[in-house]
Amino acid sequence: MLTTLNTAYTDTRAADLAWALGREPLPALATLDLELTGAKLQLRLLGASHQVLLEEKRGDCSETVACMPGSSTPLPLGVAKRAGDWEYEFAARVEILSPGQFAGRAQELLALVADHPHGLAGVFPGSPHAFTALLAQYHEGQVHWRTWHAYPQDGQLVATRTRVGVRVSAAAVRRRPGHFSPSGV
């Protein structure tokens, strides 16, 4: 789903983004509610920021990447946390692109997300390359999502990926079909 966000472009630098786990829902400019194999997921656009709310029988998870006044947690390159039966993994990177590369990447990502049934993208008025996009999927008992936060004035594209799922023991991984041991057996 592609929407135009009727708001000023407020998160103006990639360096201003912060990460938080477990925050309450923040006011959203656009949302997409999904049901992914028993997991309820809400993708939320918060201006040039995002929030994902996951609700499942084992518990809830809330991820926020936004400019958060008073936050002391900058956007990390990676996070791995365990909470009860859950494993949470988050990774982020900042791509620096030339204006031509940025325009091409923006068009590619917006086309991918706009036509995807589990995608939500918001474009800001005044710049077709200023956008925030989210894309979710369910795979092998885990919920995954990717996000992109575009800062065309600096040629910066912040890309994140998250995986949330039930903790799997090493013994269970070795028993999975198609898994090969280091010796090739």
Short mmCIF file of N, CA and C in Angstrom, two decimals:
data_model
loop_
_atom_site.label_atom_id
_atom_site.label_comp_id
_atom_site.label_asym_id
_atom_site.label_seq_id
_atom_site.Cartn_x
_atom_site.Cartn_y
_atom_site.Cartn_z
N MET A 1 0.85 -1.17 0.00
CA MET A 1 0.00 0.00 0.00
C MET A 1 0.90 1.24 0.00
N LEU A 2 0.62 2.16 -0.87
CA LEU A 2 1.38 3.40 -0.98
C LEU A 2 0.45 4.56 -0.63
N THR A 3 0.93 5.44 0.23
CA THR A 3 0.12 6.58 0.64
C THR A 3 1.00 7.83 0.66
N THR A 4 0.36 8.99 0.53
CA THR A 4 1.05 10.26 0.70
C THR A 4 0.82 10.71 2.13
N LEU A 5 1.89 11.01 2.82
CA LEU A 5 1.80 11.42 4.22
C LEU A 5 1.58 12.92 4.28
N ASN A 6 0.47 13.33 4.83
CA ASN A 6 0.12 14.75 4.90
C ASN A 6 0.70 15.35 6.18
N THR A 7 2.01 15.51 6.16
CA THR A 7 2.70 16.08 7.30
C THR A 7 4.03 16.66 6.83
N ALA A 8 4.60 17.49 7.65
CA ALA A 8 5.92 18.03 7.35
C ALA A 8 6.96 16.93 7.53
N TYR A 9 8.02 17.00 6.80
CA TYR A 9 9.11 16.05 6.88
C TYR A 9 9.94 16.42 8.11
N THR A 10 9.74 15.70 9.24
CA THR A 10 10.33 16.12 10.51
C THR A 10 11.63 15.43 10.86
N ASP A 11 11.76 14.14 10.64
CA ASP A 11 13.02 13.43 10.92
C ASP A 11 13.94 13.71 9.76
N THR A 12 14.74 14.75 9.88
CA THR A 12 15.46 15.23 8.71
C THR A 12 16.85 14.67 8.52
N ARG A 13 17.35 13.86 9.46
CA ARG A 13 18.68 13.29 9.31
C ARG A 13 18.67 11.84 9.80
N ALA A 14 19.39 11.00 9.12
CA ALA A 14 19.49 9.60 9.54
C ALA A 14 20.09 9.51 10.95
N ALA A 15 21.02 10.39 11.27
CA ALA A 15 21.68 10.36 12.58
C ALA A 15 20.72 10.67 13.73
N ASP A 16 19.54 11.25 13.42
CA ASP A 16 18.57 11.57 14.47
C ASP A 16 17.71 10.37 14.87
N LEU A 17 17.77 9.29 14.09
CA LEU A 17 16.94 8.13 14.40
C LEU A 17 17.46 7.41 15.65
N ALA A 18 16.52 6.95 16.45
CA ALA A 18 16.83 6.15 17.64
C ALA A 18 15.99 4.88 17.57
N TRP A 19 16.38 3.89 18.35
CA TRP A 19 15.71 2.58 18.37
C TRP A 19 15.18 2.33 19.78
N ALA A 20 14.00 1.73 19.86
CA ALA A 20 13.45 1.35 21.16
C ALA A 20 12.61 0.09 21.00
N LEU A 21 12.67 -0.73 22.01
CA LEU A 21 11.88 -1.95 22.07
C LEU A 21 10.93 -1.81 23.24
N GLY A 22 9.66 -2.14 23.03
CA GLY A 22 8.68 -2.15 24.10
C GLY A 22 7.94 -0.85 24.36
N ARG A 23 8.02 0.11 23.44
CA ARG A 23 7.28 1.38 23.63
C ARG A 23 5.80 1.20 23.36
N GLU A 24 5.01 2.01 24.00
CA GLU A 24 3.57 2.04 23.75
C GLU A 24 3.33 2.58 22.34
N PRO A 25 2.17 2.26 21.74
CA PRO A 25 1.87 2.78 20.40
C PRO A 25 1.91 4.31 20.37
N LEU A 26 2.57 4.82 19.35
CA LEU A 26 2.65 6.26 19.13
C LEU A 26 1.64 6.66 18.07
N PRO A 27 1.25 7.93 17.99
CA PRO A 27 0.31 8.35 16.95
C PRO A 27 0.87 8.05 15.55
N ALA A 28 0.06 7.41 14.74
CA ALA A 28 0.49 6.98 13.40
C ALA A 28 -0.19 7.81 12.32
N LEU A 29 0.54 8.05 11.22
CA LEU A 29 -0.02 8.74 10.06
C LEU A 29 -0.67 7.74 9.10
N ALA A 30 -0.20 6.49 9.14
CA ALA A 30 -0.79 5.43 8.31
C ALA A 30 -0.47 4.10 8.98
N THR A 31 -1.39 3.15 8.85
CA THR A 31 -1.18 1.82 9.43
C THR A 31 -1.63 0.75 8.44
N LEU A 32 -1.08 -0.44 8.63
CA LEU A 32 -1.51 -1.62 7.88
C LEU A 32 -1.57 -2.77 8.87
N ASP A 33 -2.77 -3.35 9.04
CA ASP A 33 -2.98 -4.48 9.93
C ASP A 33 -2.88 -5.76 9.13
N LEU A 34 -2.06 -6.70 9.65
CA LEU A 34 -1.83 -7.96 8.96
C LEU A 34 -2.07 -9.12 9.92
N GLU A 35 -2.50 -10.24 9.38
CA GLU A 35 -2.60 -11.51 10.11
C GLU A 35 -1.67 -12.46 9.39
N LEU A 36 -0.59 -12.85 10.06
CA LEU A 36 0.41 -13.71 9.45
C LEU A 36 0.52 -15.01 10.24
N THR A 37 -0.22 -16.04 9.82
CA THR A 37 -0.19 -17.35 10.45
C THR A 37 -0.29 -17.26 11.96
N GLY A 38 -1.37 -16.64 12.43
CA GLY A 38 -1.63 -16.55 13.86
C GLY A 38 -1.00 -15.37 14.55
N ALA A 39 -0.13 -14.66 13.90
CA ALA A 39 0.49 -13.47 14.47
C ALA A 39 -0.20 -12.23 13.91
N LYS A 40 -0.60 -11.34 14.81
CA LYS A 40 -1.17 -10.07 14.38
C LYS A 40 -0.05 -9.05 14.37
N LEU A 41 0.04 -8.36 13.25
CA LEU A 41 1.11 -7.40 13.06
C LEU A 41 0.50 -6.09 12.59
N GLN A 42 0.93 -5.00 13.16
CA GLN A 42 0.51 -3.69 12.68
C GLN A 42 1.75 -2.91 12.29
N LEU A 43 1.83 -2.56 11.02
CA LEU A 43 2.89 -1.70 10.50
C LEU A 43 2.40 -0.27 10.64
N ARG A 44 3.23 0.61 11.19
CA ARG A 44 2.81 1.98 11.48
C ARG A 44 3.85 2.97 10.95
N LEU A 45 3.39 3.95 10.19
CA LEU A 45 4.25 5.04 9.73
C LEU A 45 4.08 6.22 10.68
N LEU A 46 5.18 6.72 11.21
CA LEU A 46 5.18 7.84 12.15
C LEU A 46 5.97 8.99 11.53
N GLY A 47 5.53 9.48 10.40
CA GLY A 47 6.35 10.46 9.69
C GLY A 47 7.48 9.72 9.02
N ALA A 48 8.71 10.18 9.20
CA ALA A 48 9.86 9.50 8.60
C ALA A 48 10.37 8.41 9.53
N SER A 49 9.49 7.90 10.35
CA SER A 49 9.82 6.88 11.34
C SER A 49 8.85 5.72 11.20
N HIS A 50 9.14 4.65 11.96
CA HIS A 50 8.21 3.53 11.94
C HIS A 50 8.05 2.92 13.33
N GLN A 51 6.95 2.20 13.46
CA GLN A 51 6.70 1.39 14.64
C GLN A 51 6.01 0.13 14.15
N VAL A 52 6.43 -1.01 14.70
CA VAL A 52 5.80 -2.28 14.37
C VAL A 52 5.31 -2.88 15.68
N LEU A 53 4.03 -3.26 15.69
CA LEU A 53 3.43 -3.89 16.86
C LEU A 53 3.09 -5.33 16.49
N LEU A 54 3.62 -6.27 17.25
CA LEU A 54 3.40 -7.69 17.03
C LEU A 54 2.66 -8.25 18.22
N GLU A 55 1.60 -8.98 17.93
CA GLU A 55 0.80 -9.62 18.98
C GLU A 55 0.65 -11.09 18.60
N GLU A 56 1.07 -11.96 19.50
CA GLU A 56 1.00 -13.39 19.24
C GLU A 56 0.69 -14.08 20.55
N LYS A 57 0.27 -15.35 20.49
CA LYS A 57 -0.15 -16.03 21.71
C LYS A 57 0.95 -16.10 22.75
N ARG A 58 2.21 -16.08 22.35
CA ARG A 58 3.33 -16.14 23.29
C ARG A 58 3.67 -14.77 23.89
N GLY A 59 3.11 -13.71 23.34
CA GLY A 59 3.39 -12.39 23.86
C GLY A 59 3.37 -11.32 22.79
N ASP A 60 3.74 -10.12 23.20
CA ASP A 60 3.72 -8.96 22.33
C ASP A 60 5.14 -8.43 22.15
N CYS A 61 5.32 -7.69 21.07
CA CYS A 61 6.60 -7.04 20.79
C CYS A 61 6.30 -5.71 20.11
N SER A 62 7.01 -4.68 20.50
CA SER A 62 6.86 -3.36 19.89
C SER A 62 8.25 -2.83 19.56
N GLU A 63 8.46 -2.50 18.28
CA GLU A 63 9.73 -1.92 17.84
C GLU A 63 9.45 -0.53 17.30
N THR A 64 10.27 0.43 17.73
CA THR A 64 10.13 1.81 17.25
C THR A 64 11.49 2.30 16.77
N VAL A 65 11.52 2.84 15.56
CA VAL A 65 12.69 3.53 15.03
C VAL A 65 12.19 4.92 14.65
N ALA A 66 12.63 5.92 15.42
CA ALA A 66 12.10 7.28 15.25
C ALA A 66 13.01 8.28 15.94
N CYS A 67 12.76 9.55 15.69
CA CYS A 67 13.36 10.61 16.48
C CYS A 67 12.55 10.67 17.76
N MET A 68 13.17 10.29 18.86
CA MET A 68 12.46 10.24 20.14
C MET A 68 13.14 11.19 21.12
N PRO A 69 12.49 12.33 21.39
CA PRO A 69 13.10 13.29 22.33
C PRO A 69 13.42 12.59 23.65
N GLY A 70 14.62 12.85 24.14
CA GLY A 70 15.03 12.28 25.41
C GLY A 70 15.56 10.86 25.32
N SER A 71 15.56 10.27 24.12
CA SER A 71 16.05 8.90 23.98
C SER A 71 17.58 8.90 24.02
N SER A 72 18.13 7.94 24.74
CA SER A 72 19.58 7.84 24.79
C SER A 72 20.06 6.62 24.02
N THR A 73 19.19 6.00 23.25
CA THR A 73 19.55 4.82 22.47
C THR A 73 19.58 5.16 20.99
N PRO A 74 20.75 5.47 20.45
CA PRO A 74 20.82 5.76 19.01
C PRO A 74 20.54 4.48 18.22
N LEU A 75 20.40 4.64 16.95
CA LEU A 75 20.13 3.50 16.08
C LEU A 75 21.34 2.56 16.11
N PRO A 76 21.16 1.34 16.64
CA PRO A 76 22.29 0.42 16.70
C PRO A 76 22.50 -0.31 15.37
N LEU A 77 23.72 -0.80 15.15
CA LEU A 77 23.97 -1.63 13.97
C LEU A 77 23.32 -2.99 14.13
N GLY A 78 23.22 -3.48 15.35
CA GLY A 78 22.59 -4.78 15.58
C GLY A 78 22.20 -4.97 17.03
N VAL A 79 21.13 -5.75 17.22
CA VAL A 79 20.63 -6.08 18.55
C VAL A 79 20.14 -7.51 18.50
N ALA A 80 20.45 -8.28 19.53
CA ALA A 80 19.89 -9.62 19.69
C ALA A 80 19.46 -9.74 21.14
N LYS A 81 18.18 -10.05 21.34
CA LYS A 81 17.64 -10.14 22.70
C LYS A 81 16.80 -11.40 22.82
N ARG A 82 16.76 -11.92 24.03
CA ARG A 82 15.88 -13.04 24.34
C ARG A 82 14.95 -12.58 25.44
N ALA A 83 13.68 -12.90 25.28
CA ALA A 83 12.67 -12.57 26.29
C ALA A 83 11.70 -13.74 26.35
N GLY A 84 11.79 -14.52 27.41
CA GLY A 84 10.92 -15.68 27.53
C GLY A 84 11.17 -16.64 26.38
N ASP A 85 10.12 -16.96 25.64
CA ASP A 85 10.22 -17.86 24.49
C ASP A 85 10.63 -17.14 23.20
N TRP A 86 10.82 -15.83 23.26
CA TRP A 86 11.08 -15.04 22.07
C TRP A 86 12.56 -14.81 21.84
N GLU A 87 12.93 -14.77 20.56
CA GLU A 87 14.23 -14.25 20.13
C GLU A 87 13.93 -13.04 19.26
N TYR A 88 14.63 -11.96 19.47
CA TYR A 88 14.46 -10.74 18.70
C TYR A 88 15.82 -10.36 18.14
N GLU A 89 15.89 -10.14 16.84
CA GLU A 89 17.12 -9.69 16.19
C GLU A 89 16.80 -8.49 15.32
N PHE A 90 17.65 -7.48 15.43
CA PHE A 90 17.48 -6.24 14.68
C PHE A 90 18.84 -5.85 14.10
N ALA A 91 18.83 -5.38 12.87
CA ALA A 91 20.05 -4.87 12.25
C ALA A 91 19.71 -3.63 11.44
N ALA A 92 20.64 -2.69 11.39
CA ALA A 92 20.45 -1.45 10.63
C ALA A 92 21.74 -1.09 9.91
N ARG A 93 21.56 -0.42 8.78
CA ARG A 93 22.71 0.11 8.05
C ARG A 93 22.27 1.39 7.34
N VAL A 94 23.24 2.25 7.10
CA VAL A 94 22.99 3.49 6.38
C VAL A 94 23.74 3.40 5.05
N GLU A 95 23.00 3.51 3.95
CA GLU A 95 23.60 3.54 2.63
C GLU A 95 23.75 5.00 2.21
N ILE A 96 24.90 5.36 1.65
CA ILE A 96 25.11 6.71 1.12
C ILE A 96 25.17 6.59 -0.39
N LEU A 97 24.26 7.29 -1.06
CA LEU A 97 24.09 7.13 -2.50
C LEU A 97 24.19 8.48 -3.21
N SER A 98 24.64 8.45 -4.46
CA SER A 98 24.64 9.66 -5.28
C SER A 98 23.19 10.01 -5.61
N PRO A 99 22.90 11.23 -6.06
CA PRO A 99 21.51 11.59 -6.38
C PRO A 99 20.88 10.62 -7.39
N GLY A 100 21.61 10.22 -8.43
CA GLY A 100 21.07 9.28 -9.42
C GLY A 100 20.82 7.91 -8.82
N GLN A 101 21.77 7.42 -8.04
CA GLN A 101 21.59 6.13 -7.38
C GLN A 101 20.41 6.18 -6.42
N PHE A 102 20.31 7.29 -5.68
CA PHE A 102 19.23 7.43 -4.71
C PHE A 102 17.87 7.39 -5.39
N ALA A 103 17.71 8.12 -6.48
CA ALA A 103 16.43 8.14 -7.21
C ALA A 103 16.07 6.74 -7.70
N GLY A 104 17.03 6.03 -8.25
CA GLY A 104 16.77 4.67 -8.74
C GLY A 104 16.40 3.72 -7.63
N ARG A 105 17.13 3.79 -6.51
CA ARG A 105 16.84 2.91 -5.36
C ARG A 105 15.48 3.24 -4.77
N ALA A 106 15.15 4.52 -4.68
CA ALA A 106 13.84 4.93 -4.16
C ALA A 106 12.71 4.37 -5.02
N GLN A 107 12.83 4.50 -6.33
CA GLN A 107 11.79 3.98 -7.23
C GLN A 107 11.66 2.47 -7.10
N GLU A 108 12.78 1.78 -7.01
CA GLU A 108 12.78 0.32 -6.88
C GLU A 108 12.09 -0.12 -5.59
N LEU A 109 12.43 0.52 -4.47
CA LEU A 109 11.85 0.14 -3.18
C LEU A 109 10.36 0.48 -3.11
N LEU A 110 10.00 1.66 -3.58
CA LEU A 110 8.58 2.04 -3.55
C LEU A 110 7.74 1.11 -4.42
N ALA A 111 8.24 0.70 -5.57
CA ALA A 111 7.51 -0.24 -6.43
C ALA A 111 7.36 -1.60 -5.74
N LEU A 112 8.42 -2.06 -5.08
CA LEU A 112 8.38 -3.33 -4.37
C LEU A 112 7.33 -3.31 -3.26
N VAL A 113 7.35 -2.29 -2.45
CA VAL A 113 6.48 -2.23 -1.27
C VAL A 113 5.04 -1.87 -1.65
N ALA A 114 4.85 -0.95 -2.57
CA ALA A 114 3.50 -0.49 -2.92
C ALA A 114 2.61 -1.61 -3.41
N ASP A 115 3.15 -2.55 -4.15
CA ASP A 115 2.34 -3.62 -4.73
C ASP A 115 2.33 -4.90 -3.89
N HIS A 116 3.01 -4.90 -2.76
CA HIS A 116 3.09 -6.10 -1.93
C HIS A 116 1.93 -6.10 -0.92
N PRO A 117 1.25 -7.25 -0.74
CA PRO A 117 0.12 -7.29 0.20
C PRO A 117 0.53 -7.06 1.66
N HIS A 118 1.81 -7.21 1.97
CA HIS A 118 2.28 -6.99 3.34
C HIS A 118 3.21 -5.79 3.42
N GLY A 119 3.01 -4.82 2.51
CA GLY A 119 3.87 -3.65 2.46
C GLY A 119 3.11 -2.36 2.71
N LEU A 120 3.78 -1.41 3.34
CA LEU A 120 3.21 -0.08 3.58
C LEU A 120 4.32 0.93 3.32
N ALA A 121 4.03 1.92 2.49
CA ALA A 121 4.99 2.98 2.19
C ALA A 121 4.29 4.33 2.22
N GLY A 122 4.97 5.31 2.76
CA GLY A 122 4.46 6.67 2.80
C GLY A 122 5.47 7.61 2.17
N VAL A 123 4.99 8.43 1.24
CA VAL A 123 5.81 9.42 0.55
C VAL A 123 5.44 10.80 1.09
N PHE A 124 6.44 11.64 1.27
CA PHE A 124 6.20 12.98 1.79
C PHE A 124 5.94 13.95 0.66
N PRO A 125 5.03 14.92 0.86
CA PRO A 125 4.76 15.93 -0.16
C PRO A 125 6.02 16.72 -0.48
N GLY A 126 6.20 17.02 -1.75
CA GLY A 126 7.32 17.86 -2.16
C GLY A 126 8.54 17.09 -2.65
N SER A 127 8.66 15.81 -2.30
CA SER A 127 9.81 15.04 -2.77
C SER A 127 9.39 13.60 -2.99
N PRO A 128 9.42 13.12 -4.24
CA PRO A 128 9.02 11.74 -4.49
C PRO A 128 10.00 10.72 -3.91
N HIS A 129 11.18 11.20 -3.48
CA HIS A 129 12.18 10.28 -2.94
C HIS A 129 12.31 10.35 -1.43
N ALA A 130 11.47 11.16 -0.78
CA ALA A 130 11.42 11.20 0.69
C ALA A 130 10.30 10.26 1.11
N PHE A 131 10.68 9.14 1.71
CA PHE A 131 9.66 8.14 2.05
C PHE A 131 10.12 7.28 3.23
N THR A 132 9.16 6.58 3.79
CA THR A 132 9.40 5.52 4.76
C THR A 132 8.59 4.33 4.27
N ALA A 133 9.19 3.14 4.31
CA ALA A 133 8.52 1.94 3.80
C ALA A 133 8.78 0.76 4.73
N LEU A 134 7.78 -0.12 4.84
CA LEU A 134 7.88 -1.33 5.65
C LEU A 134 7.35 -2.50 4.85
N LEU A 135 7.95 -3.66 5.04
CA LEU A 135 7.54 -4.88 4.35
C LEU A 135 7.69 -6.03 5.33
N ALA A 136 6.62 -6.84 5.51
CA ALA A 136 6.63 -7.94 6.48
C ALA A 136 6.38 -9.27 5.81
N GLN A 137 6.83 -10.33 6.48
CA GLN A 137 6.54 -11.69 6.03
C GLN A 137 6.64 -12.65 7.21
N TYR A 138 6.04 -13.82 7.05
CA TYR A 138 6.12 -14.89 8.03
C TYR A 138 6.84 -16.04 7.36
N HIS A 139 7.88 -16.55 8.03
CA HIS A 139 8.68 -17.61 7.42
C HIS A 139 9.19 -18.54 8.51
N GLU A 140 8.89 -19.82 8.38
CA GLU A 140 9.36 -20.86 9.29
C GLU A 140 9.15 -20.50 10.75
N GLY A 141 7.92 -20.09 11.10
CA GLY A 141 7.58 -19.82 12.48
C GLY A 141 8.08 -18.50 13.03
N GLN A 142 8.58 -17.63 12.16
CA GLN A 142 9.10 -16.35 12.60
C GLN A 142 8.52 -15.22 11.76
N VAL A 143 8.36 -14.08 12.40
CA VAL A 143 7.91 -12.87 11.71
C VAL A 143 9.14 -12.03 11.38
N HIS A 144 9.22 -11.61 10.14
CA HIS A 144 10.33 -10.78 9.66
C HIS A 144 9.76 -9.48 9.11
N TRP A 145 10.48 -8.40 9.29
CA TRP A 145 10.13 -7.17 8.58
C TRP A 145 11.38 -6.40 8.25
N ARG A 146 11.25 -5.65 7.15
CA ARG A 146 12.32 -4.77 6.69
C ARG A 146 11.75 -3.37 6.59
N THR A 147 12.58 -2.38 6.81
CA THR A 147 12.13 -0.99 6.68
C THR A 147 13.20 -0.18 5.96
N TRP A 148 12.73 0.91 5.37
CA TRP A 148 13.63 1.85 4.69
C TRP A 148 13.17 3.27 5.04
N HIS A 149 14.12 4.11 5.43
CA HIS A 149 13.86 5.51 5.77
C HIS A 149 14.76 6.33 4.84
N ALA A 150 14.15 7.14 4.00
CA ALA A 150 14.90 7.86 2.97
C ALA A 150 15.15 9.31 3.36
N TYR A 151 16.39 9.74 3.17
CA TYR A 151 16.81 11.11 3.41
C TYR A 151 17.50 11.63 2.14
N PRO A 152 16.70 12.02 1.13
CA PRO A 152 17.28 12.39 -0.16
C PRO A 152 18.19 13.60 -0.11
N GLN A 153 17.95 14.53 0.79
CA GLN A 153 18.79 15.73 0.87
C GLN A 153 20.23 15.39 1.23
N ASP A 154 20.45 14.27 1.93
CA ASP A 154 21.80 13.84 2.30
C ASP A 154 22.25 12.61 1.51
N GLY A 155 21.36 12.08 0.66
CA GLY A 155 21.68 10.86 -0.08
C GLY A 155 21.79 9.65 0.82
N GLN A 156 21.07 9.66 1.94
CA GLN A 156 21.14 8.57 2.90
C GLN A 156 19.86 7.75 2.92
N LEU A 157 20.03 6.44 2.93
CA LEU A 157 18.92 5.50 3.03
C LEU A 157 19.21 4.58 4.20
N VAL A 158 18.37 4.64 5.22
CA VAL A 158 18.53 3.78 6.39
C VAL A 158 17.68 2.53 6.14
N ALA A 159 18.32 1.37 6.18
CA ALA A 159 17.63 0.10 5.97
C ALA A 159 17.74 -0.71 7.26
N THR A 160 16.62 -1.28 7.69
CA THR A 160 16.62 -2.13 8.88
C THR A 160 15.99 -3.46 8.53
N ARG A 161 16.35 -4.47 9.31
CA ARG A 161 15.68 -5.76 9.20
C ARG A 161 15.53 -6.33 10.60
N THR A 162 14.40 -6.99 10.82
CA THR A 162 14.06 -7.53 12.13
C THR A 162 13.52 -8.94 11.97
N ARG A 163 13.85 -9.76 12.95
CA ARG A 163 13.30 -11.12 13.02
C ARG A 163 12.87 -11.36 14.45
N VAL A 164 11.61 -11.83 14.60
CA VAL A 164 11.08 -12.17 15.91
C VAL A 164 10.48 -13.56 15.81
N GLY A 165 10.85 -14.43 16.72
CA GLY A 165 10.31 -15.78 16.68
C GLY A 165 10.57 -16.54 17.96
N VAL A 166 10.06 -17.74 17.99
CA VAL A 166 10.24 -18.60 19.14
C VAL A 166 11.68 -19.07 19.18
N ARG A 167 12.23 -19.10 20.37
CA ARG A 167 13.60 -19.57 20.54
C ARG A 167 13.69 -21.03 20.13
N VAL A 168 14.68 -21.34 19.32
CA VAL A 168 14.89 -22.69 18.82
C VAL A 168 16.18 -23.23 19.42
N SER A 169 16.11 -24.43 19.99
CA SER A 169 17.31 -25.02 20.57
C SER A 169 18.25 -25.50 19.47
N ALA A 170 19.53 -25.62 19.81
CA ALA A 170 20.52 -26.10 18.84
C ALA A 170 20.18 -27.52 18.39
N ALA A 171 19.67 -28.36 19.30
CA ALA A 171 19.31 -29.74 18.95
C ALA A 171 18.18 -29.75 17.93
N ALA A 172 17.21 -28.84 18.08
CA ALA A 172 16.09 -28.78 17.13
C ALA A 172 16.57 -28.34 15.76
N VAL A 173 17.54 -27.44 15.72
CA VAL A 173 18.07 -26.98 14.44
C VAL A 173 18.76 -28.13 13.72
N ARG A 174 19.54 -28.94 14.47
CA ARG A 174 20.24 -30.07 13.86
C ARG A 174 19.27 -31.11 13.31
N ARG A 175 18.08 -31.23 13.90
CA ARG A 175 17.12 -32.23 13.45
C ARG A 175 16.28 -31.77 12.27
N ARG A 176 16.33 -30.48 11.93
CA ARG A 176 15.49 -29.97 10.84
C ARG A 176 15.92 -30.58 9.52
N PRO A 177 14.93 -30.95 8.68
CA PRO A 177 15.27 -31.48 7.35
C PRO A 177 16.07 -30.44 6.57
N GLY A 178 17.03 -30.94 5.82
CA GLY A 178 17.81 -30.04 4.98
C GLY A 178 18.97 -29.39 5.70
N HIS A 179 19.09 -29.63 7.02
CA HIS A 179 20.21 -29.05 7.74
C HIS A 179 21.38 -30.01 7.70
N PHE A 180 22.52 -29.53 7.33
CA PHE A 180 23.71 -30.36 7.24
C PHE A 180 24.66 -30.01 8.34
N SER A 181 25.29 -31.00 8.89
CA SER A 181 26.31 -30.77 9.91
C SER A 181 27.56 -30.24 9.25
N PRO A 182 28.50 -29.68 10.04
CA PRO A 182 29.74 -29.19 9.44
C PRO A 182 30.50 -30.27 8.67
N SER A 183 30.31 -31.55 9.05
CA SER A 183 31.02 -32.62 8.35
C SER A 183 30.33 -33.00 7.04
N GLY A 184 29.18 -32.35 6.75
CA GLY A 184 28.47 -32.62 5.50
C GLY A 184 27.44 -33.72 5.58
N VAL A 185 27.25 -34.28 6.77
CA VAL A 185 26.29 -35.40 6.92
C VAL A 185 24.91 -34.85 7.16
#
